[in-house]
Amino acid sequence: MGGFSRRDVLKAGGALGTIGALSFATPAQARVWTWSPSGSVAGTGAGLDPRWVWDEEADPLVASLIDRGDVPRVNALLRTWTKNGQPLPDGLPADLRDFMEKARSMPAWADRGKLATAVEFNDKRGLYLGVLYGFASGMISTVIPKEARAVYYSQGGADMKDRISKTAKLGYDIGSRNAYDDDGEMIVTCVKTRLVHAAVRHLLPKSPHWQGAADEEIPISQADMMVTWHSLPTTVMKHLTSWKVPIPDHESVAFLHSWQLAGHMLGIRDEYIPASWAEANSQAEQVLDPVLAPTPEGVKLAEILLGLGAQIDAGILSKRILGAFTRFLLGDQIAGWLKIRRYPFWDGVLDTFWEPFIAVREGVLKVFPGTDNVYWLLDELIRKLVLLYLSELKEISIEIPLTNNPN
Ligand code: HEM
């Protein structure tokens, strides 16, 4: 890990991870949902098309908090609620308190043993996770349509850098050692985010900008939630597998479990959360892959992400290297959509040396004479990528918005 502590890497992984939840876009293609609830953590379900399901508990409640003027007081009170095991602050409206008590409780299927293994996995793989969350999930998010448009026209869209810091919190919390423990913060973050999403469903339909641009009335359906979910763990695992990183089955299952739980705590119904990687991959093929599309807003966001590197290290994190890395991870089509140029030298280095580099790092291959410099450079690249997003993470409180993006 060189100059990085595990905490730094996990922090960075977190920051990167939630960038996957940011994006700008045009409407996704409407596709019929055929994925069966028999493959879900619930194992059964009503089988409703999740494009038309939102959050029936949180949505009317938060709409009412907004309409009756309770949000500033609630936000002030919730600033003091930061740890999973902490009692809710006194003075919350009774209906909100009831909802939050229920929403913060873990489902019966939560498995402490798997969560402990997930911690080991995050410890061991924090560096790769950080890089993948940022440059696979983060860049994919720029070509996910509906979520992106929602973000663009909501309050957070007015200040993207601030929003990156804010959303970084969830990714940091899920990678923390105590994520779901009483002294951790993941449950708090998920419940607050669930409230934020409910607020967005109430506010965004009133935005004239959004009305003009979107092809839907109420944003952030359960289907949209799963699309974004797949841009995170499913995408990350796909790349780790293709890089041939050795991951024992129990660690892979545990990593999935930590994200299944995140989905549940964010308000996704159990009948839509895949029970296994096979189910996750089949659902992603159905809901994520077909919606990816270029948009002017996504191109702008990708520009911002590619430009951030120069703040840390204009040499190793130059736009050209990050551009080449994005092309390497996501392929020519997405790189083309994002108007990323070809950089023959760097494209070649990554195509030729990345896999052996990972094999050397994993101890399954010896360094060939003459390649040390390339491997050193690639190692620097992943460390700097992690550092880059680390710099975006700040102490932040997730608050219920009251407005849309005025611009
Ligand atoms: C807010 C994460 C899915 C749109 C947030 C926040 C987090 C987050 C942590 C709070 C940050 C803040 O206050 O700015 C996630 C995760 C998702 C997910 C982990 C799925 C697993 C979605 C989807 C959409 C969406 C599918 C849209 C279709 C938004 C919007 C905000 C938000 C518009 C509020 C921005 C603002 O006005 O401040 N999300 N999100 N999210 N999210 Fe999500």
Short mmCIF file of C-alpha atoms and ligand atoms in Angstrom, two decimals:
data_model
loop_
_atom_site.label_atom_id
_atom_site.label_comp_id
_atom_site.label_asym_id
_atom_site.label_seq_id
_atom_site.Cartn_x
_atom_site.Cartn_y
_atom_site.Cartn_z
CA MET A 1 0.00 0.00 0.00
CA GLY A 2 3.04 2.26 -0.04
CA GLY A 3 2.29 5.67 1.43
CA PHE A 4 -1.41 4.90 1.83
CA SER A 5 -3.08 3.73 4.98
CA ARG A 6 -5.99 1.34 4.67
CA ARG A 7 -8.24 4.09 5.95
CA ASP A 8 -7.08 6.40 3.19
CA VAL A 9 -7.78 3.80 0.58
CA LEU A 10 -11.17 2.98 1.99
CA LYS A 11 -11.98 6.66 2.20
CA ALA A 12 -11.01 7.04 -1.38
CA GLY A 13 -12.97 4.00 -2.41
CA GLY A 14 -15.96 5.59 -0.78
CA ALA A 15 -15.52 8.88 -2.50
CA LEU A 16 -15.22 7.18 -5.80
CA GLY A 17 -18.08 4.86 -5.20
CA THR A 18 -20.77 7.39 -4.89
CA ILE A 19 -19.73 9.28 -7.92
CA GLY A 20 -21.56 6.45 -9.60
CA ALA A 21 -24.68 7.95 -8.13
CA LEU A 22 -24.08 11.22 -9.96
CA SER A 23 -24.86 11.80 -13.53
CA PHE A 24 -26.66 13.81 -16.15
CA ALA A 25 -28.63 12.32 -18.94
CA THR A 26 -31.45 11.98 -21.37
CA PRO A 27 -34.40 9.68 -20.91
CA ALA A 28 -33.67 5.99 -20.89
CA GLN A 29 -35.39 3.67 -23.27
CA ALA A 30 -38.54 2.28 -21.77
CA ARG A 31 -38.18 -1.47 -21.54
CA VAL A 32 -40.50 -3.98 -20.07
CA TRP A 33 -39.22 -5.43 -16.81
CA THR A 34 -39.14 -9.20 -17.06
CA TRP A 35 -36.68 -10.07 -14.30
CA SER A 36 -38.36 -12.50 -11.92
CA PRO A 37 -38.66 -11.84 -8.17
CA SER A 38 -37.72 -15.49 -7.65
CA GLY A 39 -34.11 -14.41 -8.14
CA SER A 40 -34.33 -11.70 -5.50
CA VAL A 41 -33.33 -11.64 -1.84
CA ALA A 42 -37.06 -11.87 -1.06
CA GLY A 43 -37.40 -14.89 -3.34
CA THR A 44 -40.93 -13.84 -4.17
CA GLY A 45 -42.87 -10.69 -4.93
CA ALA A 46 -45.82 -9.06 -6.55
CA GLY A 47 -43.79 -8.78 -9.75
CA LEU A 48 -44.85 -5.15 -10.33
CA ASP A 49 -42.86 -3.36 -13.00
CA PRO A 50 -40.46 -1.25 -10.86
CA ARG A 51 -40.48 1.58 -13.36
CA TRP A 52 -43.85 2.45 -11.83
CA VAL A 53 -42.93 1.83 -8.20
CA TRP A 54 -41.31 4.51 -6.05
CA ASP A 55 -41.21 4.61 -2.22
CA GLU A 56 -44.73 4.46 -0.87
CA GLU A 57 -43.66 4.97 2.75
CA ALA A 58 -41.12 7.78 2.40
CA ASP A 59 -42.65 9.75 -0.50
CA PRO A 60 -45.93 10.98 1.03
CA LEU A 61 -44.22 11.57 4.35
CA VAL A 62 -41.43 13.76 2.97
CA ALA A 63 -43.85 15.58 0.67
CA SER A 64 -45.86 16.44 3.74
CA LEU A 65 -42.75 17.57 5.68
CA ILE A 66 -41.89 19.91 2.83
CA ASP A 67 -45.43 21.23 2.41
CA ARG A 68 -45.99 21.88 6.09
CA GLY A 69 -42.64 23.70 6.49
CA ASP A 70 -40.96 21.17 8.78
CA VAL A 71 -37.82 20.52 6.71
CA PRO A 72 -35.44 23.22 8.12
CA ARG A 73 -36.19 22.08 11.67
CA VAL A 74 -35.86 18.41 10.72
CA ASN A 75 -32.54 19.00 8.91
CA ALA A 76 -31.18 20.85 11.96
CA LEU A 77 -32.19 18.01 14.25
CA LEU A 78 -30.86 15.28 11.94
CA ARG A 79 -27.44 16.96 11.74
CA THR A 80 -26.87 15.57 15.23
CA TRP A 81 -27.88 12.03 14.22
CA THR A 82 -24.72 10.50 12.80
CA LYS A 83 -24.16 6.99 14.21
CA ASN A 84 -26.19 3.87 13.44
CA GLY A 85 -26.72 3.00 17.07
CA GLN A 86 -27.59 6.52 18.21
CA PRO A 87 -31.17 7.20 19.31
CA LEU A 88 -33.09 9.57 17.05
CA PRO A 89 -32.97 13.17 18.28
CA ASP A 90 -35.85 14.45 20.39
CA GLY A 91 -38.26 16.83 18.72
CA LEU A 92 -38.71 15.07 15.35
CA PRO A 93 -42.28 15.06 14.03
CA ALA A 94 -43.97 11.86 15.21
CA ASP A 95 -44.71 10.54 11.71
CA LEU A 96 -41.10 11.01 10.66
CA ARG A 97 -39.81 9.38 13.84
CA ASP A 98 -42.04 6.33 13.26
CA PHE A 99 -40.85 6.02 9.69
CA MET A 100 -37.18 6.37 10.61
CA GLU A 101 -37.35 3.84 13.43
CA LYS A 102 -38.66 1.32 10.94
CA ALA A 103 -36.35 2.37 8.11
CA ARG A 104 -33.21 2.10 10.25
CA SER A 105 -33.86 -1.49 11.31
CA MET A 106 -31.89 -4.12 9.44
CA PRO A 107 -33.82 -6.78 7.51
CA ALA A 108 -34.06 -10.29 8.93
CA TRP A 109 -31.77 -11.54 6.17
CA ALA A 110 -28.84 -9.28 7.20
CA ASP A 111 -25.90 -11.54 7.99
CA ARG A 112 -23.27 -10.22 10.42
CA GLY A 113 -20.85 -12.94 9.38
CA LYS A 114 -20.98 -11.86 5.75
CA LEU A 115 -20.61 -8.23 6.73
CA ALA A 116 -17.45 -9.09 8.67
CA THR A 117 -16.09 -10.85 5.58
CA ALA A 118 -17.02 -7.81 3.48
CA VAL A 119 -14.78 -5.75 5.75
CA GLU A 120 -11.87 -8.12 5.02
CA PHE A 121 -12.59 -7.83 1.31
CA ASN A 122 -12.68 -4.03 1.47
CA ASP A 123 -9.42 -4.07 3.40
CA LYS A 124 -7.70 -6.30 0.89
CA ARG A 125 -9.13 -4.75 -2.24
CA GLY A 126 -9.61 -1.12 -1.23
CA LEU A 127 -7.19 0.16 -3.83
CA TYR A 128 -8.82 -1.62 -6.76
CA LEU A 129 -12.27 -0.79 -5.43
CA GLY A 130 -11.40 2.88 -5.29
CA VAL A 131 -10.14 2.93 -8.85
CA LEU A 132 -13.10 0.96 -10.18
CA TYR A 133 -15.77 2.89 -8.32
CA GLY A 134 -14.31 6.08 -9.77
CA PHE A 135 -13.35 5.15 -13.27
CA ALA A 136 -15.84 2.41 -14.01
CA SER A 137 -18.90 3.32 -11.91
CA GLY A 138 -18.20 7.05 -12.01
CA MET A 139 -17.71 7.18 -15.76
CA ILE A 140 -20.63 4.83 -16.46
CA SER A 141 -22.80 7.20 -14.49
CA THR A 142 -22.12 9.83 -17.12
CA VAL A 143 -23.87 7.63 -19.68
CA ILE A 144 -26.81 6.53 -17.51
CA PRO A 145 -29.74 8.59 -18.64
CA LYS A 146 -32.57 9.16 -16.15
CA GLU A 147 -30.73 9.48 -12.89
CA ALA A 148 -28.43 11.97 -14.48
CA ARG A 149 -31.15 14.23 -15.65
CA ALA A 150 -32.74 14.13 -12.20
CA VAL A 151 -29.47 15.13 -10.59
CA TYR A 152 -28.84 17.87 -13.09
CA TYR A 153 -32.14 19.63 -12.47
CA SER A 154 -32.28 19.09 -8.70
CA GLN A 155 -30.71 21.32 -6.09
CA GLY A 156 -27.35 19.52 -6.06
CA GLY A 157 -26.94 20.00 -9.81
CA ALA A 158 -26.08 23.65 -9.19
CA ASP A 159 -22.72 22.77 -7.64
CA MET A 160 -21.26 19.54 -8.93
CA LYS A 161 -18.08 19.59 -6.86
CA ASP A 162 -20.05 19.98 -3.68
CA ARG A 163 -22.35 17.23 -4.78
CA ILE A 164 -19.45 14.88 -5.42
CA SER A 165 -18.30 15.48 -1.84
CA LYS A 166 -21.79 14.88 -0.51
CA THR A 167 -22.41 11.69 -2.36
CA ALA A 168 -18.92 10.50 -1.51
CA LYS A 169 -20.17 9.89 1.99
CA LEU A 170 -22.20 6.79 1.15
CA GLY A 171 -19.31 5.13 -0.64
CA TYR A 172 -16.99 5.94 2.22
CA ASP A 173 -19.41 4.59 4.79
CA ILE A 174 -20.01 1.27 3.01
CA GLY A 175 -16.26 0.66 2.84
CA SER A 176 -15.68 1.49 6.51
CA ARG A 177 -14.78 -1.23 8.99
CA ASN A 178 -17.83 -0.49 11.13
CA ALA A 179 -20.22 0.29 8.25
CA TYR A 180 -23.32 -1.38 9.67
CA ASP A 181 -22.23 -1.52 13.32
CA ASP A 182 -23.64 0.74 16.02
CA ASP A 183 -20.64 3.07 15.80
CA GLY A 184 -20.71 3.13 11.98
CA GLU A 185 -22.66 5.51 9.75
CA MET A 186 -23.91 3.53 6.75
CA ILE A 187 -27.45 3.05 8.07
CA VAL A 188 -27.76 6.74 8.92
CA THR A 189 -26.47 7.71 5.49
CA CYS A 190 -28.86 5.34 3.71
CA VAL A 191 -31.91 6.47 5.68
CA LYS A 192 -31.07 10.14 5.09
CA THR A 193 -30.50 9.45 1.39
CA ARG A 194 -33.87 7.71 1.26
CA LEU A 195 -35.43 10.92 2.60
CA VAL A 196 -33.49 13.00 0.04
CA HIS A 197 -34.69 10.82 -2.84
CA ALA A 198 -38.27 11.13 -1.58
CA ALA A 199 -37.88 14.92 -1.50
CA VAL A 200 -36.56 14.90 -5.05
CA ARG A 201 -39.63 12.95 -6.19
CA HIS A 202 -41.81 15.69 -4.73
CA LEU A 203 -39.76 18.69 -5.88
CA LEU A 204 -38.46 17.80 -9.30
CA PRO A 205 -41.83 17.51 -11.06
CA LYS A 206 -42.30 21.20 -10.19
CA SER A 207 -39.09 22.28 -11.95
CA PRO A 208 -39.86 23.98 -15.26
CA HIS A 209 -36.42 22.97 -16.57
CA TRP A 210 -37.04 19.35 -15.72
CA GLN A 211 -40.58 19.42 -17.07
CA GLY A 212 -39.17 20.57 -20.38
CA ALA A 213 -36.37 18.03 -20.52
CA ALA A 214 -37.53 14.78 -18.98
CA ASP A 215 -39.90 12.20 -20.41
CA GLU A 216 -41.20 11.09 -17.03
CA GLU A 217 -43.16 12.69 -14.27
CA ILE A 218 -41.82 11.23 -11.03
CA PRO A 219 -38.08 10.46 -10.97
CA ILE A 220 -36.08 7.81 -9.09
CA SER A 221 -38.28 4.77 -9.58
CA GLN A 222 -37.30 1.42 -8.09
CA ALA A 223 -36.03 0.46 -11.55
CA ASP A 224 -33.83 3.58 -11.67
CA MET A 225 -32.47 2.70 -8.25
CA MET A 226 -31.44 -0.74 -9.48
CA VAL A 227 -29.79 0.73 -12.57
CA THR A 228 -27.60 2.92 -10.40
CA TRP A 229 -27.01 0.04 -8.01
CA HIS A 230 -25.63 -2.04 -10.89
CA SER A 231 -23.30 0.77 -11.90
CA LEU A 232 -21.69 0.20 -8.51
CA PRO A 233 -21.15 -3.37 -7.20
CA THR A 234 -22.06 -5.28 -10.38
CA THR A 235 -19.78 -3.16 -12.52
CA VAL A 236 -16.94 -3.30 -10.02
CA MET A 237 -17.10 -7.08 -9.71
CA LYS A 238 -17.25 -7.49 -13.47
CA HIS A 239 -13.95 -5.67 -13.83
CA LEU A 240 -12.23 -7.40 -10.92
CA THR A 241 -13.17 -10.70 -12.53
CA SER A 242 -11.95 -9.67 -15.95
CA TRP A 243 -8.66 -8.52 -14.40
CA LYS A 244 -8.36 -12.02 -12.91
CA VAL A 245 -8.00 -10.70 -9.38
CA PRO A 246 -8.26 -13.80 -7.21
CA ILE A 247 -11.35 -13.41 -5.02
CA PRO A 248 -12.51 -16.30 -2.87
CA ASP A 249 -16.23 -17.04 -3.26
CA HIS A 250 -17.09 -16.15 0.31
CA GLU A 251 -15.55 -12.68 -0.11
CA SER A 252 -17.37 -12.09 -3.35
CA VAL A 253 -20.67 -13.13 -1.74
CA ALA A 254 -19.93 -10.90 1.26
CA PHE A 255 -19.23 -7.85 -0.91
CA LEU A 256 -22.54 -8.46 -2.68
CA HIS A 257 -24.27 -8.79 0.67
CA SER A 258 -23.04 -5.41 1.87
CA TRP A 259 -24.55 -3.85 -1.26
CA GLN A 260 -27.79 -5.85 -1.03
CA LEU A 261 -28.18 -4.40 2.42
CA ALA A 262 -27.39 -0.91 1.14
CA GLY A 263 -30.13 -1.31 -1.46
CA HIS A 264 -32.62 -2.36 1.19
CA MET A 265 -31.70 0.50 3.53
CA LEU A 266 -32.02 2.95 0.61
CA GLY A 267 -35.62 1.85 0.20
CA ILE A 268 -35.30 -0.61 -2.68
CA ARG A 269 -37.81 -3.42 -2.27
CA ASP A 270 -36.30 -6.80 -1.52
CA GLU A 271 -38.10 -8.31 -4.50
CA TYR A 272 -35.93 -6.24 -6.86
CA ILE A 273 -32.58 -6.85 -5.14
CA PRO A 274 -30.72 -9.76 -6.75
CA ALA A 275 -29.93 -12.71 -4.48
CA SER A 276 -26.69 -13.76 -6.21
CA TRP A 277 -24.08 -12.50 -8.65
CA ALA A 278 -25.64 -14.62 -11.39
CA GLU A 279 -28.97 -12.92 -10.77
CA ALA A 280 -27.30 -9.51 -10.49
CA ASN A 281 -25.55 -9.99 -13.81
CA SER A 282 -28.72 -11.10 -15.52
CA GLN A 283 -30.66 -8.16 -14.12
CA ALA A 284 -27.89 -5.71 -15.10
CA GLU A 285 -27.98 -7.02 -18.65
CA GLN A 286 -31.66 -6.25 -18.67
CA VAL A 287 -31.72 -2.87 -16.91
CA LEU A 288 -28.29 -1.25 -17.08
CA ASP A 289 -26.74 -2.16 -20.42
CA PRO A 290 -29.69 -1.12 -22.62
CA VAL A 291 -30.12 2.32 -21.04
CA LEU A 292 -26.55 3.53 -21.50
CA ALA A 293 -26.52 6.45 -23.90
CA PRO A 294 -24.59 9.62 -24.60
CA THR A 295 -26.00 12.98 -23.58
CA PRO A 296 -24.62 16.51 -23.70
CA GLU A 297 -24.82 16.65 -19.92
CA GLY A 298 -22.98 13.36 -19.50
CA VAL A 299 -20.20 14.59 -21.74
CA LYS A 300 -19.89 17.69 -19.57
CA LEU A 301 -19.74 15.61 -16.41
CA ALA A 302 -17.09 13.33 -17.89
CA GLU A 303 -15.10 16.45 -18.74
CA ILE A 304 -15.28 17.54 -15.11
CA LEU A 305 -14.17 14.12 -13.87
CA LEU A 306 -11.30 13.89 -16.36
CA GLY A 307 -10.18 17.40 -15.50
CA LEU A 308 -10.07 16.82 -11.74
CA GLY A 309 -6.85 14.83 -12.00
CA ALA A 310 -4.66 17.74 -12.91
CA GLN A 311 -5.32 19.23 -9.46
CA ILE A 312 -3.45 16.33 -7.88
CA ASP A 313 -0.80 15.46 -10.40
CA ALA A 314 -0.84 17.00 -13.82
CA GLY A 315 1.74 14.40 -14.96
CA ILE A 316 0.34 11.04 -14.02
CA LEU A 317 -3.26 12.20 -13.82
CA SER A 318 -3.24 14.22 -16.99
CA LYS A 319 -6.43 14.24 -18.97
CA ARG A 320 -4.85 12.02 -21.58
CA ILE A 321 -3.97 9.26 -19.13
CA LEU A 322 -7.37 9.39 -17.46
CA GLY A 323 -9.02 9.45 -20.88
CA ALA A 324 -7.04 6.38 -21.94
CA PHE A 325 -7.93 4.64 -18.69
CA THR A 326 -11.61 5.35 -19.24
CA ARG A 327 -11.40 3.93 -22.76
CA PHE A 328 -9.55 0.90 -21.43
CA LEU A 329 -12.22 0.24 -18.80
CA LEU A 330 -15.39 1.10 -20.66
CA GLY A 331 -14.46 0.44 -24.26
CA ASP A 332 -14.43 2.41 -27.48
CA GLN A 333 -18.14 3.00 -27.74
CA ILE A 334 -18.53 4.76 -24.40
CA ALA A 335 -15.21 6.60 -24.86
CA GLY A 336 -16.56 7.79 -28.20
CA TRP A 337 -19.83 8.92 -26.65
CA LEU A 338 -17.87 10.88 -24.06
CA LYS A 339 -15.79 12.44 -26.82
CA ILE A 340 -12.60 11.05 -25.32
CA ARG A 341 -9.76 11.21 -27.84
CA ARG A 342 -7.53 8.29 -28.65
CA TYR A 343 -4.12 8.47 -27.02
CA PRO A 344 -2.19 5.75 -28.90
CA PHE A 345 0.73 5.56 -26.48
CA TRP A 346 -1.40 5.25 -23.34
CA ASP A 347 -4.07 3.13 -24.98
CA GLY A 348 -1.28 0.74 -25.99
CA VAL A 349 0.37 0.69 -22.56
CA LEU A 350 -2.91 -0.19 -20.85
CA ASP A 351 -3.94 -2.79 -23.43
CA THR A 352 -0.56 -4.50 -23.25
CA PHE A 353 0.53 -4.17 -19.66
CA TRP A 354 -2.54 -3.89 -17.41
CA GLU A 355 -3.29 -7.59 -17.12
CA PRO A 356 0.34 -8.63 -16.49
CA PHE A 357 0.65 -5.70 -14.08
CA ILE A 358 -2.28 -7.01 -12.02
CA ALA A 359 -0.80 -10.51 -12.18
CA VAL A 360 2.52 -9.17 -10.88
CA ARG A 361 0.75 -7.25 -8.10
CA GLU A 362 -1.14 -10.40 -7.18
CA GLY A 363 2.06 -12.41 -7.08
CA VAL A 364 1.06 -14.77 -9.88
CA LEU A 365 3.62 -13.44 -12.36
CA LYS A 366 7.23 -12.33 -12.04
CA VAL A 367 8.30 -8.97 -13.45
CA PHE A 368 9.90 -9.39 -16.87
CA PRO A 369 13.23 -7.59 -17.17
CA GLY A 370 12.71 -4.14 -18.63
CA THR A 371 9.07 -3.76 -17.60
CA ASP A 372 9.67 -2.40 -14.06
CA ASN A 373 9.17 1.18 -15.14
CA VAL A 374 5.83 0.51 -16.76
CA TYR A 375 4.60 -1.33 -13.69
CA TRP A 376 5.83 1.44 -11.45
CA LEU A 377 3.90 3.91 -13.57
CA LEU A 378 0.70 1.86 -13.45
CA ASP A 379 1.06 1.46 -9.72
CA GLU A 380 1.48 5.22 -9.39
CA LEU A 381 -1.57 5.68 -11.57
CA ILE A 382 -3.89 3.67 -9.35
CA ARG A 383 -2.54 5.25 -6.17
CA LYS A 384 -2.94 8.74 -7.57
CA LEU A 385 -6.45 7.97 -8.79
CA VAL A 386 -7.39 7.02 -5.27
CA LEU A 387 -5.76 10.14 -3.89
CA LEU A 388 -7.65 12.26 -6.36
CA TYR A 389 -11.04 11.31 -5.04
CA LEU A 390 -9.84 11.28 -1.48
CA SER A 391 -9.35 14.99 -1.92
CA GLU A 392 -13.04 15.41 -2.71
CA LEU A 393 -14.24 13.83 0.51
CA LYS A 394 -15.21 16.21 3.29
CA GLU A 395 -17.18 15.98 6.50
CA ILE A 396 -20.66 16.45 5.21
CA SER A 397 -24.22 16.20 6.36
CA ILE A 398 -26.83 14.82 3.95
CA GLU A 399 -29.87 17.09 4.13
CA ILE A 400 -33.37 17.09 2.69
CA PRO A 401 -33.45 19.63 -0.17
CA LEU A 402 -36.15 22.28 -0.40
CA THR A 403 -35.56 23.50 -3.93
CA ASN A 404 -34.48 22.42 -7.39
CA ASN A 405 -31.51 23.68 -9.37
CA PRO A 406 -32.48 27.29 -10.10
CA ASN A 407 -30.29 27.44 -13.22
C1 HEM B 1 -29.03 12.28 -3.63
C2 HEM B 1 -26.85 7.94 -3.48
C3 HEM B 1 -29.87 6.39 -6.91
C4 HEM B 1 -30.88 11.00 -7.92
C5 HEM B 1 -28.25 11.21 -3.24
C6 HEM B 1 -27.38 11.21 -2.10
C7 HEM B 1 -26.74 10.02 -2.08
C8 HEM B 1 -27.23 9.23 -3.18
C9 HEM B 1 -25.69 9.54 -1.08
C10 HEM B 1 -27.24 12.34 -1.09
C11 HEM B 1 -26.25 13.33 -1.55
C12 HEM B 1 -26.75 14.72 -1.52
O1 HEM B 1 -27.44 15.12 -0.59
O2 HEM B 1 -26.45 15.43 -2.47
C13 HEM B 1 -27.54 7.11 -4.36
C14 HEM B 1 -27.35 5.68 -4.50
C15 HEM B 1 -28.24 5.24 -5.43
C16 HEM B 1 -28.94 6.41 -5.91
C17 HEM B 1 -26.33 4.86 -3.71
C18 HEM B 1 -28.54 3.84 -5.93
C19 HEM B 1 -28.04 2.73 -5.44
C20 HEM B 1 -30.36 7.52 -7.52
C21 HEM B 1 -31.17 7.52 -8.71
C22 HEM B 1 -31.43 8.82 -9.01
C23 HEM B 1 -30.82 9.64 -7.98
C24 HEM B 1 -31.58 6.27 -9.47
C25 HEM B 1 -32.24 9.40 -10.15
C26 HEM B 1 -32.89 8.71 -11.05
C27 HEM B 1 -30.52 11.74 -6.82
C28 HEM B 1 -30.82 13.15 -6.64
C29 HEM B 1 -30.31 13.51 -5.39
C30 HEM B 1 -29.68 12.32 -4.84
C31 HEM B 1 -31.54 14.02 -7.64
C32 HEM B 1 -30.43 14.86 -4.69
C33 HEM B 1 -29.50 15.86 -5.23
C34 HEM B 1 -29.71 17.21 -4.58
O3 HEM B 1 -30.57 17.93 -5.00
O4 HEM B 1 -28.98 17.51 -3.66
N1 HEM B 1 -28.17 9.99 -3.87
N2 HEM B 1 -28.50 7.51 -5.24
N3 HEM B 1 -30.18 8.82 -7.10
N4 HEM B 1 -29.84 11.28 -5.72
FE1 HEM B 1 -29.25 9.40 -5.43
#
